[in-house]
CSV table of C-alpha atoms in Angstrom, one decimal:
chain,number,residue,atom,x,y,z
A,1,MET,CA,42.6,-62.7,15.8
A,2,GLY,CA,40.1,-62.2,12.4
A,3,THR,CA,37.7,-63.8,10.1
A,4,TYR,CA,39.2,-65.8,7.3
A,5,PHE,CA,37.4,-66.8,4.4
A,6,GLU,CA,37.9,-68.6,0.3
A,7,TRP,CA,37.1,-66.9,-2.3
A,8,VAL,CA,36.2,-68.2,-5.7
A,9,ALA,CA,35.8,-65.5,-8.6
A,10,ASP,CA,34.3,-66.5,-12.6
A,11,LEU,CA,36.7,-64.7,-15.3
A,12,ASP,CA,33.8,-65.1,-18.1
A,13,ALA,CA,30.9,-63.9,-16.5
A,14,THR,CA,29.5,-60.6,-17.9
A,15,GLU,CA,27.7,-58.3,-15.3
A,16,ALA,CA,24.6,-58.8,-17.5
A,17,GLU,CA,24.8,-62.4,-16.9
A,18,ALA,CA,26.5,-62.4,-13.4
A,19,PRO,CA,23.0,-62.1,-11.1
A,20,GLU,CA,21.4,-65.4,-13.4
A,21,LEU,CA,24.5,-67.5,-13.3
A,22,GLY,CA,25.1,-66.8,-9.6
A,23,ARG,CA,21.6,-68.0,-8.8
A,24,ARG,CA,22.9,-71.7,-11.4
A,25,VAL,CA,25.3,-71.8,-8.6
A,26,VAL,CA,23.6,-71.3,-5.4
A,27,ASP,CA,21.1,-74.4,-7.0
A,28,ALA,CA,23.9,-76.5,-7.4
A,29,LEU,CA,25.3,-75.8,-4.2
A,30,VAL,CA,21.7,-76.4,-2.7
A,31,ALA,CA,20.5,-79.2,-4.6
A,32,ARG,CA,24.3,-81.0,-2.9
A,33,GLY,CA,23.2,-79.7,0.4
A,34,VAL,CA,26.5,-77.4,0.8
A,35,LEU,CA,23.9,-74.8,1.4
A,36,LEU,CA,20.6,-73.9,2.4
A,37,ARG,CA,18.4,-71.8,0.1
A,38,GLU,CA,17.6,-69.3,3.3
A,39,VAL,CA,20.0,-66.1,3.4
A,40,SER,CA,20.8,-64.3,6.4
A,41,GLY,CA,22.6,-61.4,7.9
A,42,ALA,CA,24.5,-64.3,10.2
A,43,ALA,CA,26.0,-66.2,7.1
A,44,ALA,CA,28.4,-63.5,5.7
A,45,LEU,CA,30.2,-60.3,7.3
A,46,GLY,CA,29.0,-57.0,6.3
A,47,GLY,CA,26.2,-58.9,4.1
A,48,VAL,CA,23.6,-61.7,4.1
A,49,GLY,CA,24.7,-65.0,2.1
A,50,HIS,CA,23.3,-68.7,2.2
A,51,LEU,CA,23.9,-70.5,5.3
A,52,PRO,CA,25.6,-73.9,5.4
A,53,GLY,CA,23.7,-76.9,4.5
A,54,PRO,CA,23.6,-80.7,6.1
A,55,ALA,CA,26.9,-81.7,3.8
A,56,TRP,CA,29.2,-78.5,4.0
A,57,ALA,CA,31.7,-80.6,5.2
A,58,ASP,CA,31.9,-83.1,2.5
A,59,THR,CA,33.2,-79.9,0.6
A,60,VAL,CA,36.5,-79.0,2.9
A,61,ALA,CA,39.0,-81.0,3.3
A,62,THR,CA,39.9,-80.4,6.6
A,63,SER,CA,37.7,-78.9,9.0
A,64,VAL,CA,40.3,-77.5,11.8
A,65,SER,CA,37.8,-76.5,14.3
A,66,GLY,CA,35.1,-78.9,13.4
A,67,GLU,CA,32.6,-76.1,13.4
A,68,ALA,CA,29.7,-75.4,10.8
A,69,PRO,CA,31.0,-72.4,8.9
A,70,TRP,CA,29.2,-69.1,8.7
A,71,GLY,CA,27.8,-69.3,4.7
A,72,MET,CA,28.6,-68.1,1.7
A,73,ALA,CA,28.0,-64.7,-0.2
A,74,VAL,CA,27.4,-63.8,-3.8
A,75,GLY,CA,28.7,-60.7,-5.1
A,76,THR,CA,27.3,-59.6,-8.5
A,77,GLY,CA,28.9,-56.4,-10.4
A,78,ARG,CA,32.6,-55.7,-10.7
A,79,GLU,CA,34.8,-56.9,-7.6
A,80,VAL,CA,38.1,-56.8,-6.6
A,81,TYR,CA,38.8,-60.2,-5.1
A,82,ASP,CA,41.9,-61.0,-2.8
A,83,GLY,CA,43.6,-61.9,0.3
A,84,GLY,CA,41.5,-59.0,2.6
A,85,ARG,CA,44.5,-57.1,3.0
A,86,GLY,CA,45.8,-55.8,0.0
A,87,GLY,CA,47.9,-59.0,-0.8
A,88,VAL,CA,48.8,-59.5,-4.3
A,89,ASP,CA,52.2,-61.2,-4.8
A,90,ALA,CA,52.8,-60.6,-8.7
A,91,VAL,CA,51.0,-59.8,-12.1
A,92,THR,CA,51.3,-61.5,-15.3
A,93,CYS,CA,51.7,-58.9,-18.2
A,94,PRO,CA,49.0,-60.8,-21.2
A,95,ARG,CA,51.2,-59.5,-23.8
A,96,CYS,CA,55.0,-60.8,-23.0
A,97,ALA,CA,53.9,-63.1,-20.6
A,98,VAL,CA,57.1,-61.4,-18.0
A,99,ARG,CA,55.6,-61.5,-14.6
A,100,ARG,CA,56.1,-58.6,-12.1
A,101,SER,CA,56.4,-59.3,-8.5
A,102,PHE,CA,55.9,-56.8,-6.0
A,103,PHE,CA,57.4,-58.7,-2.7
A,104,GLY,CA,60.9,-60.0,-2.2
A,105,PRO,CA,64.3,-59.7,-0.8
A,106,PRO,CA,65.1,-56.3,0.9
A,107,GLU,CA,68.5,-56.2,-1.4
A,108,GLU,CA,65.8,-55.9,-4.5
A,109,PHE,CA,63.0,-54.7,-2.8
A,110,GLY,CA,64.4,-52.1,-0.1
A,111,PRO,CA,63.7,-52.4,3.6
A,112,THR,CA,59.9,-53.1,3.7
A,113,CYS,CA,61.1,-55.9,0.8
A,114,SER,CA,57.8,-54.9,-1.6
A,115,ASP,CA,57.1,-53.0,-4.4
A,116,GLU,CA,54.6,-50.1,-2.9
A,117,ASP,CA,54.0,-48.3,-6.6
A,118,GLY,CA,54.1,-51.4,-8.1
A,119,LEU,CA,51.3,-52.7,-5.6
A,120,ALA,CA,49.6,-48.6,-5.9
A,121,TRP,CA,50.2,-49.6,-9.9
A,122,PHE,CA,47.9,-52.4,-10.0
A,123,PHE,CA,45.8,-51.7,-7.3
A,124,ASP,CA,44.7,-48.1,-8.7
A,125,ALA,CA,44.0,-49.5,-11.9
A,126,ALA,CA,41.6,-52.7,-10.5
A,127,ALA,CA,39.6,-49.9,-8.3
A,128,THR,CA,39.1,-47.3,-11.5
A,129,TRP,CA,38.1,-50.6,-13.6
A,130,ARG,CA,35.6,-51.7,-10.0
A,131,ASP,CA,34.5,-48.5,-10.3
A,132,GLY,CA,33.3,-49.0,-14.0
A,133,ASP,CA,35.8,-47.1,-16.4
A,134,ALA,CA,38.0,-48.9,-18.6
A,135,ALA,CA,41.6,-49.2,-16.8
A,136,ASP,CA,44.7,-50.1,-19.0
A,137,LEU,CA,48.4,-51.4,-17.4
A,138,GLU,CA,51.5,-50.8,-19.2
A,139,CYS,CA,54.1,-53.7,-18.9
A,140,ARG,CA,57.1,-52.2,-18.0
A,141,THR,CA,59.2,-55.1,-20.1
A,142,CYS,CA,57.2,-55.0,-22.9
A,143,GLY,CA,56.2,-51.6,-23.1
A,144,ALA,CA,52.2,-52.5,-24.2
A,145,ALA,CA,49.4,-51.2,-22.8
A,146,ALA,CA,46.6,-53.9,-21.9
A,147,PRO,CA,43.3,-53.7,-19.7
A,148,VAL,CA,44.4,-55.0,-16.3
A,149,THR,CA,41.1,-57.6,-16.6
A,150,GLU,CA,43.5,-58.8,-19.2
A,151,TRP,CA,46.2,-59.3,-16.3
A,152,SER,CA,46.7,-62.1,-14.5
A,153,ALA,CA,46.6,-61.6,-10.6
A,154,ASP,CA,48.7,-64.3,-7.8
A,155,ASP,CA,45.8,-64.1,-5.0
A,156,ALA,CA,43.5,-61.8,-6.4
A,157,ALA,CA,40.9,-61.5,-9.7
A,158,LEU,CA,38.7,-58.9,-10.9
A,159,ALA,CA,35.6,-60.6,-12.1
A,160,CYS,CA,31.6,-59.8,-12.0
A,161,LEU,CA,30.6,-62.9,-10.2
A,162,GLY,CA,31.9,-64.3,-7.3
A,163,PHE,CA,31.8,-66.4,-4.3
A,164,THR,CA,33.2,-65.9,-0.6
A,165,PHE,CA,33.0,-68.8,1.8
A,166,TRP,CA,33.3,-66.7,5.4
A,167,SER,CA,34.8,-68.8,8.5
A,168,TRP,CA,35.1,-72.2,5.8
A,169,ASP,CA,38.1,-74.3,6.0
A,170,GLU,CA,40.5,-75.1,2.9
A,171,LEU,CA,37.8,-76.0,0.3
A,172,ARG,CA,38.4,-79.4,-2.2
A,173,PRO,CA,39.2,-79.2,-5.7
A,174,GLU,CA,35.4,-80.5,-6.5
A,175,VAL,CA,34.0,-77.5,-5.2
A,176,TYR,CA,35.6,-75.5,-7.8
A,177,ASP,CA,34.4,-78.2,-10.4
A,178,TRP,CA,30.9,-77.4,-9.4
A,179,ILE,CA,31.0,-74.3,-9.5
A,180,ALA,CA,32.1,-73.8,-12.8
A,181,GLU,CA,30.2,-76.8,-14.0
A,182,ALA,CA,27.3,-74.3,-12.6
A,183,THR,CA,28.1,-71.5,-14.7
A,184,GLY,CA,28.7,-73.6,-17.9
A,185,GLY,CA,32.3,-74.1,-17.9
A,186,HIS,CA,33.8,-70.5,-17.1
A,187,ARG,CA,37.5,-70.1,-16.1
A,188,ILE,CA,37.3,-70.0,-12.1
A,189,VAL,CA,40.0,-68.8,-9.8
A,190,HIS,CA,40.1,-68.8,-6.3
A,191,GLY,CA,42.1,-67.8,-3.2
A,192,SER,CA,41.3,-67.3,0.5
A,193,GLY,CA,42.6,-64.5,2.9
A,194,LYS,CA,41.6,-63.2,6.4
A,195,VAL,CA,39.5,-59.9,7.6
């Protein structure tokens, strides 16, 4: 069965400013009635989070179940946000803008329909960065090396500030705007997943 979630990541927050920016986002969502200030272990899978507020239903396009979601967890510190199963479709080089796909037809990617070496190349660098070290990726097209944090990843983000909405249906676009506004206009990316 599994648990679905929506994630939102701030690409511009530094490790030092992430806790304060996280508080600002919570304050903004509490003021809109999306969240309660109260935190609970029942609000997040494997941690604590803010329980949904009375206006939570205004944040989703449609509610499949009609039931209130668990809540939202704030993540500060280096983290890789993805769909929960290591599913990154592709990454794009920040130097030459060539996109490297990790999945495709068997005639291109073999019987698994995936580039396992490419996925390991990306996730090994992402894990090195998450653990506190610098990590570069070398583009196989242009040969340039760039920090893994400068590469754009489809359905994933490397960020020092993120928000995981546990058991929420697809968020409305204005929720991302509210989060961006609370961070001072930072670049915000989002995705969904299942664990």
